[in-house]
Amino acid sequence: MSSSGLVQIDGLSPIRKEDRKTSKVMLLFPPEWVPTAPYLALPALTSVLREAGHTVVQRDINIEMYDHFFTMEFLIWVKGRLGMQLKPLQDKEKAGRLTEQEAAQKAVLEEAYAVDVFDLAQRSEDAKLIVRGERFYDAEKLERALNTFREAMQYISAAYYPASLVFYPMESNLGYRPGVSKEVFACLDDEQVNVYRDICNQLVLPSVSKEKPTVIGISIGTQMQLMAGLTFCKMIKESFPDIHVVVGGNVVTRLQEEWAKHERFFTEVFDAAILYEGEHALLWYIEAVNGQRPMESVPNLMYHASGAVQQSKEVYTEKTAALPLPDFEGLPLDHYFVPERIIPYLATRGCYWGRCTFCDHGQGYFDQYRGMTAQHVVEQVTALRDKYQCRHFLFSDESYPPALFKKVSQLLVDRNVGIKWTTLIRFEETLQDQAVWDLAAKAGCCTLYYGMESANERVLNLMDKHAKKSVIQNNLHQAAKAGIWNHVMAFYGFPGETRDEALETRQFVIENQPVIHSVELFYFVAYRHTPMVRNPDKFGITIHKQEEYDLPLDYYYTLNEPVGISCLDAMQLCEEFYKNDFSPWAVRVNSREHVFLYISKFGTNKLPQIYAATKDGATTAEGVSGLVTWPMAIGEGDEGKEGMSRVVSHGVG
């Protein structure tokens, strides 16, 4: 039993096959996520539901949205929306009644309306052919395609003024704060800025009308998906009140205390929320909807009954080795913005280290780390390879355990599986043999993502990472020598870190640039479920909670003593790094999966063609969209310690 009063259970008794009632279930993955590969949540849920006999329609609305955006049909539709908004503003200007804000909107609309939409649409359609075909591997053509997508997104944004819709990285902003419930509810009904209302009308509701599911599940993995996911929920409930709408995902679990305080979400937006892992909880919820078990018996569940929000006291965690193979059937595997199929795979749940004081990813799971044997992993990867004709895999684990890393690599080589893969990994003393890295490369490992966080050992010990600087350096050199691309993530401003210690991280990165192929520097953010926020005095910080932020995922903090750099200092150091030091790492091929495929194609981590270059031959960060271009806060974690979350992983549930 946990301190929260929740009780872990082994599971509910299965219903006999002859007594089962089967349903049609629709699973939706909302924007915004990188459109380069499926997210693992839906296939993981689908496999369990289909195994139980339910009919499942799974829809990745994220990739469908981007595919839809970059079409002649949609861009001409946007042109019409621009004209409809522009005409009344021009009339108001003639009447002398135009406000300053309306004048700003009119200027944006006029600029967009003057764009040759037919040319933009043709270039956008060709850009999709580039990212899905052999021209992808010509870096100049790929860069041109990505810039065309950004140009189209800017054009679309004008029609939803003042929203800013961005292709990649995921930084779209509708002008409402997702941490403020009052603004969330306002955004859901805002026809002007909420582009997801039109996406729902055009892509989601027609499908719901056609399929007529009993239950719709929407997986919301990150805060960036919150507005889109909740918009879909509300519009589906309004149009189809008899359909049961249930939400799940990492961010839903993180906000579980807040959902209970806002009954309105359960009466207006969705019917139920599944916390923690969702495969069997969703199955049992469907059975409860079908009247085959009491709703109150379903673990991991929040729902509305008897005029109040109810929460199950029981929690179920999945037995990873007993789960069926993720089922990707029905997803548009050839529509992602890559020329080769890429599939995510998860061998472990949770983090085997699980001690970092800045990290709250464990909040998405109820219990500790679990994993499968290397043999099981390789058998499942081989089965996925054969079933979906796919040879590129994202191993989406929080941090790949060293023993599993070695064993899986050996089995992949011994069985000649012939795949390429990438994953997140810790710097480890047990990985200081060059033969380990050579074996991983031979097994198909192309790129690795490391959460270095700091190069100062005192600060690393404060974080409870306990990595040695010499080990970090050795791992990087050995992996690079084996031909693996090293992506390093670090951040400034851990409470107590001095300016000199922060600059030690900067200097380490610069000095080791030949073996650090891409880099991200963030600033520290106090995420709400971290050990630091739970014990602020221990770390010398004061947490400042603001009443209006009633859906918080992080908090503003200040240092109790003037020791170390402040949050603002850390942000400034980040800005200085990207302004002054980032040039050697500025790339024009800017997503993890794109770099992964380049290394797979060309067989080397020396890829000068993907870096931006100035006229004198030097690289530059100016105007370049880097692997992730601008400082993102560390600590978030749906995919590898959530500061990496927008870059890397594929959580489940």
XYZ file of C-alpha atoms in Angstrom, residues 152-639:
488
model
C 2.982 26.368 -44.913
C 2.526 26.316 -41.133
C 3.142 30.057 -40.992
C 0.500 30.510 -43.697
C -1.977 28.352 -41.765
C -1.192 30.209 -38.535
C -2.414 33.470 -40.065
C -5.906 31.987 -40.371
C -5.897 31.217 -36.628
C -4.407 34.519 -35.501
C -2.852 35.055 -33.000
C -2.051 31.330 -32.684
C 1.400 30.194 -33.755
C 1.396 26.758 -35.380
C 4.824 25.189 -35.789
C 5.916 22.114 -37.732
C 8.911 21.005 -35.656
C 10.040 21.120 -32.922
C 6.679 20.960 -31.180
C 6.210 24.562 -30.082
C 2.747 25.511 -31.323
C 0.982 28.058 -29.123
C -2.736 28.816 -29.210
C -2.350 31.729 -26.813
C -3.915 29.852 -23.890
C -1.921 28.458 -20.969
C -2.411 24.681 -20.557
C -1.637 24.987 -16.847
C -4.674 27.202 -16.177
C -8.012 25.343 -16.271
C -10.008 28.500 -16.939
C -7.975 29.089 -20.088
C -8.127 25.441 -21.121
C -11.927 25.479 -21.072
C -11.982 28.776 -22.978
C -9.610 27.396 -25.611
C -11.713 24.293 -26.235
C -14.569 26.452 -27.582
C -12.488 29.132 -29.328
C -13.300 28.902 -33.030
C -10.719 31.564 -33.909
C -7.471 30.128 -32.557
C -8.204 26.475 -31.857
C -7.136 24.792 -35.079
C -7.892 21.408 -33.517
C -11.611 22.142 -33.710
C -11.336 22.207 -37.499
C -9.119 19.110 -37.459
C -11.739 17.349 -35.364
C -14.519 18.394 -37.732
C -12.560 17.365 -40.806
C -10.718 14.215 -39.679
C -12.238 12.862 -36.464
C -16.009 13.342 -36.330
C -16.700 11.888 -39.816
C -14.771 8.766 -38.829
C -16.640 8.471 -35.531
C -19.940 8.812 -37.392
C -18.913 6.074 -39.814
C -17.440 3.594 -37.318
C -19.965 4.111 -34.476
C -17.692 2.882 -31.650
C -18.970 2.196 -28.154
C -15.821 3.586 -26.507
C -13.266 6.115 -27.708
C -9.884 6.233 -25.987
C -7.603 9.256 -26.438
C -3.959 9.001 -25.400
C -2.443 12.303 -24.226
C 1.244 11.733 -23.644
C 2.605 15.268 -23.299
C 1.421 18.718 -22.289
C 1.765 19.821 -25.919
C -1.043 17.391 -26.789
C -3.368 18.521 -24.017
C -5.338 21.154 -25.952
C -5.797 18.950 -29.003
C -6.714 15.878 -26.985
C -9.239 17.657 -24.791
C -10.713 19.454 -27.815
C -11.351 16.100 -29.478
C -12.908 14.747 -26.268
C -15.307 17.643 -25.835
C -16.416 17.768 -29.455
C -16.991 13.992 -29.575
C -19.078 14.108 -26.384
C -21.140 16.983 -27.755
C -21.782 15.247 -31.087
C -22.101 11.675 -29.808
C -23.265 11.791 -26.165
C -23.841 8.022 -26.010
C -20.191 7.191 -26.763
C -17.975 6.670 -23.712
C -14.887 8.908 -23.986
C -11.874 7.952 -21.863
C -8.460 9.624 -21.669
C -5.108 8.247 -20.613
C -1.404 8.880 -21.005
C 1.514 10.211 -19.023
C 0.263 13.770 -18.623
C -3.173 12.525 -17.526
C -1.520 10.541 -14.729
C 0.581 13.519 -13.657
C -2.534 15.658 -13.265
C -4.596 13.078 -11.373
C -4.877 15.237 -8.234
C -6.178 18.122 -10.329
C -8.791 16.181 -12.290
C -10.510 15.324 -9.016
C -10.824 19.035 -8.202
C -12.405 19.893 -11.535
C -15.644 17.952 -11.884
C -16.354 19.924 -15.044
C -13.816 17.865 -17.001
C -15.836 14.710 -16.278
C -19.205 16.277 -17.048
C -18.240 18.265 -20.162
C -15.043 16.878 -21.665
C -14.623 13.145 -20.992
C -16.307 10.332 -19.066
C -13.308 8.683 -17.450
C -9.540 8.900 -17.073
C -7.132 5.963 -16.854
C -4.042 6.537 -14.732
C -0.662 4.821 -14.929
C -0.529 1.945 -17.437
C -3.602 1.497 -19.537
C -3.682 -1.795 -21.431
C -5.738 -3.933 -19.058
C -7.360 -1.016 -17.260
C -8.920 0.019 -20.566
C -10.008 -3.571 -21.252
C -11.703 -3.782 -17.840
C -13.285 -0.347 -18.315
C -14.853 -1.558 -21.567
C -16.145 -4.620 -19.758
C -17.651 -2.348 -17.101
C -19.283 -0.231 -19.822
C -20.734 -3.491 -21.183
C -22.164 -4.313 -17.766
C -19.860 -7.269 -17.161
C -18.153 -5.949 -14.041
C -18.768 -3.053 -11.604
C -17.210 0.235 -12.645
C -15.854 0.684 -9.117
C -13.849 -2.545 -9.475
C -11.767 -1.246 -12.384
C -8.251 -0.301 -11.229
C -6.363 2.827 -12.365
C -9.686 4.579 -13.061
C -11.198 7.988 -12.363
C -14.825 8.536 -13.342
C -17.928 10.520 -12.404
C -20.715 8.876 -10.430
C -23.208 9.889 -7.735
C -22.567 13.543 -8.500
C -18.827 13.397 -7.775
C -15.465 12.316 -9.195
C -14.585 8.803 -8.039
C -11.121 7.226 -8.060
C -10.305 3.555 -7.761
C -8.141 2.689 -4.771
C -6.578 -0.183 -6.667
C -3.720 0.048 -9.163
C -2.718 -2.566 -11.712
C 0.750 -2.675 -13.259
C 1.364 -4.651 -16.410
C 3.372 -7.860 -16.515
C 5.551 -6.806 -19.428
C 6.638 -10.300 -20.479
C 3.000 -11.448 -20.673
C 1.801 -8.652 -22.945
C 1.119 -9.440 -26.613
C 3.190 -7.969 -29.405
C 2.244 -4.324 -30.094
C -0.278 -4.228 -32.927
C 0.287 -1.523 -35.553
C -2.355 -2.787 -38.008
C -4.510 0.109 -39.147
C -1.908 2.834 -38.653
C -0.663 4.582 -41.819
C 2.877 3.209 -41.596
C 3.840 4.542 -45.035
C 2.492 8.046 -44.415
C 5.007 9.212 -41.838
C 7.503 11.803 -42.954
C 10.342 9.328 -43.485
C 11.391 7.136 -46.437
C 11.742 4.001 -44.287
C 9.308 2.538 -41.776
C 10.362 3.161 -38.190
C 8.667 1.332 -35.320
C 8.957 2.032 -31.570
C 9.586 -0.810 -29.153
C 9.722 -0.847 -25.354
C 11.639 -3.562 -23.488
C 11.448 -1.980 -20.038
C 9.050 0.181 -18.051
C 10.353 2.793 -15.701
C 14.040 3.591 -15.239
C 16.482 1.056 -13.854
C 18.390 3.887 -12.155
C 15.319 5.750 -10.920
C 17.162 8.056 -8.527
C 17.686 11.366 -10.337
C 16.312 14.090 -8.076
C 15.242 16.365 -10.964
C 13.257 13.683 -12.799
C 9.565 12.892 -12.370
C 9.002 10.458 -15.193
C 8.380 7.715 -12.642
C 5.084 9.446 -11.878
C 3.741 7.787 -15.005
C 4.219 4.370 -13.387
C 2.943 3.158 -10.032
C 5.749 0.777 -9.183
C 9.396 0.313 -9.987
C 11.354 -0.693 -13.056
C 10.384 -3.858 -14.933
C 11.878 -5.406 -17.998
C 11.988 -8.398 -20.310
C 14.810 -10.819 -20.998
C 17.135 -10.155 -23.906
C 15.842 -13.288 -25.643
C 12.240 -12.097 -25.394
C 13.223 -8.662 -26.668
C 15.018 -10.029 -29.716
C 12.203 -12.484 -30.477
C 9.621 -9.688 -30.405
C 11.748 -7.290 -32.456
C 12.286 -10.023 -35.030
C 8.539 -10.688 -35.152
C 7.825 -6.962 -35.649
C 10.492 -6.778 -38.349
C 8.886 -9.607 -40.273
C 5.246 -8.633 -39.727
C 5.635 -4.989 -40.762
C 8.604 -5.277 -43.128
C 10.500 -2.803 -40.966
C 14.219 -2.704 -40.230
C 14.430 0.523 -38.228
C 13.466 0.624 -34.554
C 13.205 3.198 -31.823
C 14.006 1.473 -28.543
C 11.931 3.875 -26.473
C 13.114 2.864 -23.019
C 13.682 5.511 -20.371
C 17.301 4.457 -20.133
C 18.557 1.219 -21.637
C 20.037 -0.992 -18.878
C 23.718 -1.809 -19.478
C 23.305 -5.576 -19.052
C 20.369 -5.638 -21.478
C 22.290 -3.371 -23.883
C 25.106 -5.922 -24.031
C 22.914 -9.031 -24.207
C 20.518 -7.651 -26.819
C 23.443 -6.499 -28.973
C 25.015 -9.965 -28.798
C 21.772 -11.755 -29.691
C 21.038 -9.376 -32.572
C 24.458 -10.205 -34.004
C 24.276 -13.941 -33.276
C 20.865 -14.245 -34.937
C 21.729 -11.886 -37.774
C 18.497 -9.928 -37.181
C 19.699 -7.151 -39.450
C 17.955 -4.126 -37.918
C 19.053 -0.564 -37.185
C 18.122 1.022 -33.860
C 18.500 3.953 -31.497
C 17.850 4.408 -27.784
C 18.518 6.440 -24.632
C 21.308 5.365 -22.333
C 23.166 6.431 -19.191
C 26.894 6.927 -18.972
C 28.047 3.791 -17.132
C 31.299 2.417 -15.742
C 30.252 -1.041 -16.936
C 30.356 0.217 -20.526
C 34.030 1.149 -20.737
C 35.181 -1.700 -22.953
C 35.552 -0.712 -26.598
C 34.296 -4.159 -27.581
C 30.865 -3.344 -26.071
C 30.422 -0.354 -28.347
C 31.787 -2.163 -31.382
C 29.300 -4.968 -30.756
C 26.390 -2.509 -30.394
C 27.325 -0.859 -33.689
C 27.591 -4.254 -35.364
C 24.147 -5.067 -33.943
C 22.711 -2.012 -35.709
C 22.951 0.723 -33.065
C 23.194 4.002 -34.995
C 22.459 6.817 -32.537
C 22.425 7.129 -28.748
C 20.887 9.798 -26.534
C 22.595 10.518 -23.229
C 21.273 12.544 -20.303
C 24.611 13.915 -19.147
C 22.963 16.851 -17.289
C 26.290 18.243 -16.002
C 30.008 17.647 -16.405
C 30.722 18.604 -12.789
C 30.871 15.612 -10.455
C 29.721 17.533 -7.371
C 26.593 18.644 -9.191
C 26.047 15.134 -10.574
C 26.179 13.786 -7.031
C 23.645 16.405 -5.903
C 21.388 15.115 -8.682
C 21.994 11.536 -7.455
C 23.287 10.580 -10.905
C 26.781 9.699 -9.650
C 28.432 9.612 -13.056
C 32.153 10.279 -13.276
C 33.520 12.775 -15.744
C 36.154 10.296 -16.956
C 33.469 7.677 -17.584
C 31.373 10.166 -19.576
C 34.366 11.019 -21.704
C 35.343 7.382 -22.243
C 31.819 6.329 -23.217
C 31.585 9.151 -25.740
C 34.963 8.412 -27.318
C 34.349 4.681 -27.508
C 30.855 5.009 -28.980
C 32.065 7.538 -31.543
C 34.972 5.309 -32.490
C 32.502 2.483 -33.123
C 30.587 4.751 -35.538
C 27.656 5.614 -33.239
C 26.205 9.141 -33.282
C 26.276 10.667 -29.777
C 23.559 13.128 -28.772
C 24.217 14.758 -25.395
C 21.668 16.551 -23.218
C 22.603 18.758 -20.297
C 21.155 21.669 -18.368
C 22.204 24.696 -16.382
C 20.854 25.844 -13.055
C 20.484 22.789 -10.848
C 19.940 24.325 -7.383
C 23.307 24.853 -5.753
C 25.268 24.770 -9.019
C 27.719 27.657 -9.214
C 28.460 29.650 -12.324
C 31.910 28.056 -12.571
C 30.351 24.585 -12.381
C 27.852 25.462 -15.096
C 30.658 26.764 -17.284
C 32.527 23.509 -16.675
C 29.678 21.740 -18.487
C 29.926 24.239 -21.341
C 33.682 23.763 -21.579
C 33.402 19.969 -21.495
C 30.917 19.993 -24.359
C 33.107 22.320 -26.437
C 36.299 20.346 -25.790
C 34.610 17.054 -26.657
C 32.778 18.352 -29.706
C 34.479 15.857 -32.061
C 32.741 12.975 -30.251
C 29.516 14.843 -29.430
C 27.673 14.929 -32.725
C 24.644 16.877 -31.522
C 23.839 18.628 -28.279
C 21.020 20.203 -26.293
C 21.482 22.546 -23.379
C 18.449 23.342 -21.256
C 17.780 25.204 -18.050
C 16.513 23.527 -14.903
C 12.773 23.451 -14.260
C 11.202 22.275 -10.991
C 8.729 19.641 -12.131
C 6.051 19.013 -9.570
C 6.485 15.298 -8.905
C 10.271 15.284 -8.528
C 12.056 14.465 -5.257
C 13.288 18.071 -5.270
C 9.816 19.576 -5.232
C 8.639 17.089 -2.619
C 11.588 18.049 -0.369
C 12.454 21.633 -1.323
C 14.251 22.462 1.930
C 16.709 19.637 1.346
C 17.722 21.273 -1.927
C 17.674 24.851 -0.677
C 14.742 26.040 -2.781
C 11.336 27.576 -2.168
C 8.466 26.478 -4.377
C 6.034 29.214 -5.379
C 2.573 27.947 -6.275
C 0.281 30.346 -8.110
C -3.423 29.938 -7.498
C -4.475 30.457 -11.124
C -2.128 27.688 -12.267
C -4.417 24.905 -11.137
C -3.186 22.305 -13.669
C 0.537 22.657 -12.944
C 3.230 20.334 -14.212
C 6.022 22.510 -12.863
C 6.533 25.328 -10.377
C 8.452 28.561 -10.197
C 11.150 28.363 -7.560
C 13.747 30.579 -5.899
C 16.940 29.750 -4.031
C 16.811 30.059 -0.243
C 20.401 31.285 -0.125
C 22.335 33.278 -2.740
C 24.473 30.237 -3.476
C 24.568 29.114 -7.074
C 22.934 30.478 -10.171
C 19.277 31.426 -10.331
C 16.689 30.278 -12.840
C 17.124 33.520 -14.778
C 20.917 33.081 -14.734
C 20.508 29.575 -16.149
C 18.227 30.834 -18.915
C 20.770 33.519 -19.767
C 23.594 30.964 -19.922
C 21.502 28.850 -22.277
C 20.887 31.819 -24.515
C 24.587 32.632 -24.552
C 25.477 29.053 -25.457
C 23.099 28.970 -28.402
C 24.218 32.399 -29.533
C 27.971 31.961 -29.143
C 28.847 28.262 -29.026
C 26.228 26.270 -30.887
C 27.598 26.689 -34.416
C 29.474 23.359 -34.624
C 26.257 21.481 -33.871
C 23.785 23.410 -36.029
C 22.142 20.881 -38.323
C 19.580 21.276 -41.060
C 18.297 17.718 -40.768
C 16.519 18.331 -37.552
C 14.678 15.359 -36.120
C 16.030 12.390 -34.277
C 14.546 9.943 -36.762
C 15.936 11.839 -39.751
C 19.487 11.790 -38.378
C 19.015 8.123 -37.478
C 18.095 7.274 -41.073
C 21.040 9.245 -42.476
C 23.481 7.258 -40.349
C 21.733 4.026 -41.305
C 21.968 4.956 -44.988
C 25.540 6.225 -45.095
C 26.975 3.908 -42.425
C 28.929 6.552 -40.551
C 28.581 9.186 -37.858
C 30.603 11.596 -39.994
C 27.882 13.422 -41.905
C 29.155 16.895 -42.838
C 26.331 17.308 -45.350
C 23.677 17.628 -42.641
C 25.359 20.511 -40.840
C 24.660 24.094 -41.804
C 27.576 25.950 -43.310
C 28.441 29.623 -43.738
C 30.111 31.084 -46.819
C 33.541 30.619 -45.251
C 32.790 26.958 -44.570
C 32.116 27.283 -40.866
C 28.856 26.046 -39.410
C 26.298 28.392 -37.969
C 23.207 28.212 -35.809
C 21.722 31.304 -37.447
C 18.344 30.480 -38.919
C 18.921 26.774 -38.505
C 16.538 24.346 -36.917
C 18.897 22.183 -34.901
C 18.253 18.624 -33.754
C 16.360 20.521 -31.168
C 17.291 24.111 -31.659
C 16.458 25.994 -28.540
C 16.790 25.318 -24.834
C 14.024 23.078 -23.557
C 13.481 22.513 -19.889
C 14.879 19.332 -18.422
C 12.887 17.144 -16.116
C 9.691 16.545 -18.068
C 9.853 12.987 -19.192
C 7.441 10.987 -21.295
C 10.385 9.737 -23.173
